[in-house]
Structures are given as structure tokens and as C-alpha cells.
mmCIF file of C-alpha atoms in Angstrom:
data_model
loop_
_atom_site.group_PDB
_atom_site.id
_atom_site.type_symbol
_atom_site.label_atom_id
_atom_site.label_comp_id
_atom_site.label_asym_id
_atom_site.label_seq_id
_atom_site.Cartn_x
_atom_site.Cartn_y
_atom_site.Cartn_z
ATOM 1 C CA UNK A 148 87.003 120.232 120.104
ATOM 2 C CA UNK A 149 89.260 118.948 117.048
ATOM 3 C CA UNK A 150 88.775 121.144 113.579
ATOM 4 C CA UNK A 151 86.185 119.398 111.711
ATOM 5 C CA UNK A 152 88.394 119.942 108.634
ATOM 6 C CA UNK A 153 92.012 120.067 107.491
ATOM 7 C CA UNK A 154 92.710 121.969 104.438
ATOM 8 C CA UNK A 155 95.491 120.722 102.129
ATOM 9 C CA UNK A 156 96.693 122.414 98.988
ATOM 10 C CA UNK A 157 94.474 119.962 96.696
ATOM 11 C CA UNK A 158 91.959 118.973 98.610
ATOM 12 C CA UNK A 159 89.997 119.002 102.102
ATOM 13 C CA UNK A 160 89.734 116.461 105.009
ATOM 14 C CA UNK A 161 86.656 116.463 106.874
ATOM 15 C CA UNK A 162 87.263 114.491 110.017
ATOM 16 C CA UNK A 163 84.124 114.966 112.355
ATOM 17 C CA UNK A 164 83.265 111.420 111.890
ATOM 18 C CA UNK A 165 86.372 109.807 112.295
ATOM 19 C CA UNK A 166 88.018 108.576 115.374
ATOM 20 C CA UNK A 167 91.519 109.311 114.336
ATOM 21 C CA UNK A 168 91.971 112.598 112.851
ATOM 22 C CA UNK A 169 94.379 113.939 110.413
ATOM 23 C CA UNK A 170 97.942 113.692 112.151
ATOM 24 C CA UNK A 171 101.872 113.646 111.332
ATOM 25 C CA UNK A 172 102.193 109.777 110.817
ATOM 26 C CA UNK A 173 99.389 109.609 107.939
ATOM 27 C CA UNK A 174 100.765 112.872 106.249
ATOM 28 C CA UNK A 175 104.491 111.298 106.373
ATOM 29 C CA UNK A 176 103.338 108.093 105.141
ATOM 30 C CA UNK A 177 101.256 109.714 101.933
ATOM 31 C CA UNK A 178 104.283 111.832 101.188
ATOM 32 C CA UNK A 179 107.069 109.292 101.715
ATOM 33 C CA UNK A 180 105.923 106.273 100.100
ATOM 34 C CA UNK A 181 107.248 105.339 96.739
ATOM 35 C CA UNK A 182 104.230 105.547 94.343
ATOM 36 C CA UNK A 183 106.220 105.700 90.999
ATOM 37 C CA UNK A 184 105.146 103.115 88.250
ATOM 38 C CA UNK A 185 102.045 101.750 90.564
ATOM 39 C CA UNK A 186 99.213 100.925 88.889
ATOM 40 C CA UNK A 187 97.005 99.283 91.456
ATOM 41 C CA UNK A 188 97.556 100.505 95.152
ATOM 42 C CA UNK A 189 95.741 99.544 98.304
ATOM 43 C CA UNK A 190 95.217 101.631 101.735
ATOM 44 C CA UNK A 191 94.422 99.451 104.626
ATOM 45 C CA UNK A 192 92.681 101.461 107.482
ATOM 46 C CA UNK A 193 92.181 104.556 105.331
ATOM 47 C CA UNK A 194 90.384 106.530 108.057
ATOM 48 C CA UNK A 195 89.526 110.180 106.506
ATOM 49 C CA UNK A 196 90.916 109.055 103.017
ATOM 50 C CA UNK A 197 94.004 111.133 103.792
ATOM 51 C CA UNK A 198 96.732 108.674 102.463
ATOM 52 C CA UNK A 199 94.796 107.516 99.634
ATOM 53 C CA UNK A 200 94.178 111.209 98.579
ATOM 54 C CA UNK A 201 97.744 111.995 98.808
ATOM 55 C CA UNK A 202 98.728 108.901 96.778
ATOM 56 C CA UNK A 203 96.358 110.071 94.092
ATOM 57 C CA UNK A 204 97.563 113.414 94.027
ATOM 58 C CA UNK A 205 101.226 112.256 93.403
ATOM 59 C CA UNK A 206 100.318 109.592 90.894
ATOM 60 C CA UNK A 207 97.352 110.436 88.366
ATOM 61 C CA UNK A 208 97.781 106.935 86.606
ATOM 62 C CA UNK A 209 96.947 104.795 89.850
ATOM 63 C CA UNK A 210 93.832 102.884 90.937
ATOM 64 C CA UNK A 211 93.443 103.125 94.667
ATOM 65 C CA UNK A 212 91.178 100.747 96.796
ATOM 66 C CA UNK A 213 90.994 102.317 100.054
ATOM 67 C CA UNK A 214 89.364 100.092 102.994
ATOM 68 C CA UNK A 215 88.601 100.592 106.797
ATOM 69 C CA UNK A 216 86.597 98.446 109.299
ATOM 70 C CA UNK A 217 84.932 101.468 110.821
ATOM 71 C CA UNK A 218 81.629 102.079 108.691
ATOM 72 C CA UNK A 219 81.587 105.809 109.994
ATOM 73 C CA UNK A 220 85.140 106.396 108.599
ATOM 74 C CA UNK A 221 84.182 104.943 105.345
ATOM 75 C CA UNK A 222 81.322 107.300 105.160
ATOM 76 C CA UNK A 223 83.698 110.215 105.701
ATOM 77 C CA UNK A 224 86.465 108.772 103.519
ATOM 78 C CA UNK A 225 83.911 108.443 100.869
ATOM 79 C CA UNK A 226 82.684 112.034 101.222
ATOM 80 C CA UNK A 227 86.321 113.646 101.171
ATOM 81 C CA UNK A 228 86.950 111.631 98.073
ATOM 82 C CA UNK A 229 83.736 112.671 96.165
ATOM 83 C CA UNK A 230 84.872 116.206 96.725
ATOM 84 C CA UNK A 231 88.096 116.011 95.721
ATOM 85 C CA UNK A 232 89.667 116.417 92.290
ATOM 86 C CA UNK A 233 90.681 112.444 92.562
ATOM 87 C CA UNK A 234 87.218 110.666 93.017
ATOM 88 C CA UNK A 235 87.569 108.901 89.911
ATOM 89 C CA UNK A 236 90.745 107.026 91.303
ATOM 90 C CA UNK A 237 89.594 106.203 94.637
ATOM 91 C CA UNK A 238 87.113 103.401 95.650
ATOM 92 C CA UNK A 239 86.257 103.304 99.345
ATOM 93 C CA UNK A 240 85.165 100.090 100.809
ATOM 94 C CA UNK A 241 83.926 99.127 104.236
ATOM 95 C CA UNK A 242 85.566 95.770 105.304
ATOM 96 C CA UNK A 243 87.913 94.438 107.495
ATOM 97 C CA UNK A 244 91.337 93.431 105.486
ATOM 98 C CA UNK A 245 91.219 89.801 106.123
ATOM 99 C CA UNK A 246 87.730 89.656 104.717
ATOM 100 C CA UNK A 247 88.623 92.245 101.671
ATOM 101 C CA UNK A 248 91.741 90.059 101.150
ATOM 102 C CA UNK A 249 89.578 86.952 100.112
ATOM 103 C CA UNK A 250 87.908 88.723 97.331
ATOM 104 C CA UNK A 251 91.165 90.126 95.582
ATOM 105 C CA UNK A 252 91.833 88.101 92.075
ATOM 106 C CA UNK A 253 94.395 91.018 90.632
ATOM 107 C CA UNK A 254 97.506 91.979 92.752
ATOM 108 C CA UNK A 255 98.734 95.466 93.928
ATOM 109 C CA UNK A 256 101.685 97.262 93.086
ATOM 110 C CA UNK A 257 101.773 99.090 96.452
ATOM 111 C CA UNK A 258 100.187 98.363 99.751
ATOM 112 C CA UNK A 259 100.242 101.385 102.366
ATOM 113 C CA UNK A 260 98.849 101.398 105.809
ATOM 114 C CA UNK A 261 99.429 103.349 108.971
ATOM 115 C CA UNK A 262 98.096 100.434 111.114
ATOM 116 C CA UNK A 263 97.004 99.815 114.575
ATOM 117 C CA UNK A 264 99.874 99.764 116.881
ATOM 118 C CA UNK A 265 98.904 99.986 120.508
ATOM 119 C CA UNK A 266 99.608 96.392 121.584
ATOM 120 C CA UNK A 267 99.284 96.468 125.113
ATOM 121 C CA UNK A 268 98.361 100.284 126.262
ATOM 122 C CA UNK A 269 95.414 101.368 128.360
ATOM 123 C CA UNK A 270 92.308 101.207 125.962
ATOM 124 C CA UNK A 271 89.736 104.207 125.375
ATOM 125 C CA UNK A 272 86.186 103.822 126.458
ATOM 126 C CA UNK A 273 85.269 104.663 122.868
ATOM 127 C CA UNK A 274 84.975 101.719 120.791
ATOM 128 C CA UNK A 275 85.783 103.345 117.408
ATOM 129 C CA UNK A 276 88.835 104.906 118.803
ATOM 130 C CA UNK A 277 90.102 101.346 120.172
ATOM 131 C CA UNK A 278 89.652 99.991 116.547
ATOM 132 C CA UNK A 279 91.294 102.857 115.231
ATOM 133 C CA UNK A 280 94.501 102.382 117.754
ATOM 134 C CA UNK A 281 95.043 98.972 118.752
ATOM 135 C CA UNK A 282 95.811 95.975 116.842
ATOM 136 C CA UNK A 283 93.225 93.574 118.275
ATOM 137 C CA UNK A 284 91.346 93.558 114.830
ATOM 138 C CA UNK A 285 94.679 93.444 112.625
ATOM 139 C CA UNK A 286 97.967 92.139 114.310
ATOM 140 C CA UNK A 287 101.245 93.200 112.502
ATOM 141 C CA UNK A 288 102.079 89.807 111.493
ATOM 142 C CA UNK A 289 98.804 89.369 110.024
ATOM 143 C CA UNK A 290 99.045 92.519 108.240
ATOM 144 C CA UNK A 291 102.455 91.532 106.821
ATOM 145 C CA UNK A 292 101.510 87.964 105.971
ATOM 146 C CA UNK A 293 98.298 88.978 104.169
ATOM 147 C CA UNK A 294 99.621 91.986 102.180
ATOM 148 C CA UNK A 295 102.510 89.516 101.006
ATOM 149 C CA UNK A 296 99.837 87.605 99.385
ATOM 150 C CA UNK A 297 98.222 90.135 97.194
ATOM 151 C CA UNK A 298 101.516 91.605 95.928
ATOM 152 C CA UNK A 299 102.221 91.651 92.340
ATOM 153 C CA UNK A 300 106.018 90.113 91.603
ATOM 154 C CA UNK A 301 107.287 93.797 92.361
ATOM 155 C CA UNK A 302 105.098 94.989 94.714
ATOM 156 C CA UNK A 303 105.816 96.806 97.824
ATOM 157 C CA UNK A 304 104.326 97.368 101.359
ATOM 158 C CA UNK A 305 104.950 100.980 102.790
ATOM 159 C CA UNK A 306 104.053 101.302 106.527
ATOM 160 C CA UNK A 307 104.633 103.865 109.243
ATOM 161 C CA UNK A 308 105.269 102.168 112.865
ATOM 162 C CA UNK A 309 106.599 103.115 116.623
ATOM 163 C CA UNK A 310 110.365 102.886 116.194
ATOM 164 C CA UNK A 311 110.379 100.407 118.944
ATOM 165 C CA UNK A 312 108.636 97.912 116.520
ATOM 166 C CA UNK A 313 111.296 97.920 114.325
ATOM 167 C CA UNK A 314 112.830 94.468 115.262
ATOM 168 C CA UNK A 315 109.308 92.888 114.972
ATOM 169 C CA UNK A 316 108.606 94.088 111.842
ATOM 170 C CA UNK A 317 111.958 93.133 110.365
ATOM 171 C CA UNK A 318 111.316 89.612 111.689
ATOM 172 C CA UNK A 319 107.965 89.227 110.060
ATOM 173 C CA UNK A 320 109.168 90.411 107.176
ATOM 174 C CA UNK A 321 111.863 87.704 107.225
ATOM 175 C CA UNK A 322 109.145 85.106 108.050
ATOM 176 C CA UNK A 323 107.434 86.234 104.813
ATOM 177 C CA UNK A 324 110.503 86.464 102.584
ATOM 178 C CA UNK A 325 110.245 90.108 102.466
ATOM 179 C CA UNK A 326 113.164 92.711 102.669
ATOM 180 C CA UNK A 327 113.419 95.982 103.958
ATOM 181 C CA UNK A 328 114.290 98.019 100.715
ATOM 182 C CA UNK A 329 113.882 101.529 102.361
ATOM 183 C CA UNK A 330 114.187 102.908 105.630
ATOM 184 C CA UNK A 331 113.684 106.252 107.453
ATOM 185 C CA UNK A 332 113.756 107.076 111.204
ATOM 186 C CA UNK A 333 111.527 109.833 111.967
ATOM 187 C CA UNK A 334 112.975 111.984 114.806
ATOM 188 C CA UNK A 335 110.457 114.479 116.319
ATOM 189 C CA UNK A 336 112.952 117.200 117.332
ATOM 190 C CA UNK A 337 116.581 117.883 116.429
ATOM 191 C CA UNK A 338 118.852 115.963 118.942
ATOM 192 C CA UNK A 339 116.101 113.619 119.765
ATOM 193 C CA UNK A 340 115.677 109.856 119.355
ATOM 194 C CA UNK A 341 113.678 108.033 116.517
ATOM 195 C CA UNK A 342 109.874 108.017 117.422
ATOM 196 C CA UNK A 343 108.302 106.482 114.074
ATOM 197 C CA UNK A 344 109.599 103.800 111.432
ATOM 198 C CA UNK A 345 108.698 104.507 107.857
ATOM 199 C CA UNK A 346 109.586 101.086 106.228
ATOM 200 C CA UNK A 347 109.189 99.651 102.552
ATOM 201 C CA UNK A 348 109.170 95.930 102.265
ATOM 202 C CA UNK A 349 109.854 93.764 98.944
ATOM 203 C CA UNK A 350 110.534 90.400 97.822
ATOM 204 C CA UNK A 351 113.225 92.051 95.682
ATOM 205 C CA UNK A 352 116.330 92.387 97.888
ATOM 206 C CA UNK A 353 117.358 95.986 97.139
ATOM 207 C CA UNK A 354 120.243 96.891 99.201
ATOM 208 C CA UNK A 355 119.749 100.751 100.898
ATOM 209 C CA UNK A 356 121.291 102.841 103.437
ATOM 210 C CA UNK A 357 118.735 103.872 106.455
ATOM 211 C CA UNK A 358 117.974 107.499 106.677
ATOM 212 C CA UNK A 359 116.799 109.785 109.527
ATOM 213 C CA UNK A 360 114.168 112.451 108.804
ATOM 214 C CA UNK A 361 113.896 115.230 111.686
ATOM 215 C CA UNK A 362 110.600 116.764 111.868
ATOM 216 C CA UNK A 363 111.299 120.192 113.611
ATOM 217 C CA UNK A 364 114.464 122.048 114.650
ATOM 218 C CA UNK A 365 112.682 123.438 118.002
ATOM 219 C CA UNK A 366 108.971 123.178 118.811
ATOM 220 C CA UNK A 367 106.616 124.400 115.888
ATOM 221 C CA UNK A 368 109.684 125.021 113.463
ATOM 222 C CA UNK A 369 109.864 122.638 110.630
ATOM 223 C CA UNK A 370 113.040 121.337 109.199
ATOM 224 C CA UNK A 371 114.167 122.223 105.469
ATOM 225 C CA UNK A 372 113.840 118.250 104.960
ATOM 226 C CA UNK A 373 110.504 117.797 106.370
ATOM 227 C CA UNK A 374 109.273 121.174 104.462
ATOM 228 C CA UNK A 375 110.544 119.447 101.125
ATOM 229 C CA UNK A 376 108.812 116.202 101.786
ATOM 230 C CA UNK A 377 105.504 117.647 102.694
ATOM 231 C CA UNK A 378 105.384 120.883 100.075
ATOM 232 C CA UNK A 379 102.676 119.476 97.953
ATOM 233 C CA UNK A 380 100.443 119.273 100.631
ATOM 234 C CA UNK A 381 100.633 121.493 103.652
ATOM 235 C CA UNK A 382 99.637 125.159 102.844
#
């Protein structure tokens, strides 16, 4: 049985009610996303509330809305936020992204998501886990299209996806007149191939050189660059 909680330096994540537990993907995105100068931030599919809490720790001035379609995840995220130092910054809402977007009148400076991306894979018999892992409820093009409509003039979208989704992501970004202004290819072990893609999209065309991030030199031996990225969070 997974540990019912995960201890970070400045907050604790309980995860017994959530289908998706604390993982490397969410931690990477929470540490990597550029939160500087952001006043309003939206976390789509917040799950345990991990990314929202990481962002709140990194930007004390940000007001963060965090949504999830799963009521149990929202309950868990609300508890994790309430018991943290950052409870005044974060509001948890139970809603689909599509419904939530219709209520928004003030745009966001940053939208982050560790989205469901298992398109055609075998599904679990557990409905909640399917919602968290598969894109039936929110496809990638819909995520980008709707997010684009909620951005401020200089707003950005930060995502983590399987690396093989890169071409699709860039295609849908182009359709929505967005540019990939940051790209980090995540390599699990030194000498291996990228498995994840960290990408930041913006309506502003800012040139940047793609970077690689290797997580481990060997099994359970974190690289220095990974340790630097996550040093404010991992014990």
C-alpha cells in the first residue's frame, strides 16, 4: 500500500483519497514552471494539490485557483492546503476545466497542468484512476485551446507530457498562435532517451534553446541538476 502521505520541506501531502499519488512528473512541473511576476495562476487537474502548493511556496504573491473533476481529489487537496502555510493563497474548486473556464472573467498569468495523457492505453477498472490518467474528459487540443482563451496578454501555459506527444503539442500550439518559449527534455537515467517533455507556451515569440534534464546518474542516484531544481522541496 502506498504511503498515505509524502513529506516535503514546507508542507505535507496526504494522498490516501487520490487516485494519482505524488510522483516525479508533478514535482518536476511544480519546480520548473516559471512563476516569476505571476499574480494569478490556475492549476488544472490539481489532484493532491501538490503543484499548487509548490507554486505558492515559490511565489508568495500569487493567487492560485486549483481545480479537479474528482470530488475526492478536491477534498484531499483542500485538506492539504488548509494544513499548509499557504492556505490563504490557494482556492480548490471541484469542476471540469470546461465548466470552470465559462465562469472566468479575469485572465491568468500562468496556467499549469500535469494532464491526463494516456490516449489509447488499457484502462484500469477503477473509474477515478481512469479520469486521472486518460484524456477522455480533457483532450490535449481542448486543454490548449481553452487555456489560450484564459491567458492574460503575457500569460503562459506550462505542461509536462510524454515526450512522444511533442509534435502534437507543437501542432496544437501553432493552431492557437502560441509559441514554445521553453523546452526541457526529461531523461530518466544518464545515457537514455527523453521520456517526458516540460514545455512552456506563450503568445509571445521568445526564442530559446531546448535543454535536457537527466534525473539519475544510476538507479536512485540523483544528478546534481535534478537536486538543484528540487532542493527547496525534497527532504
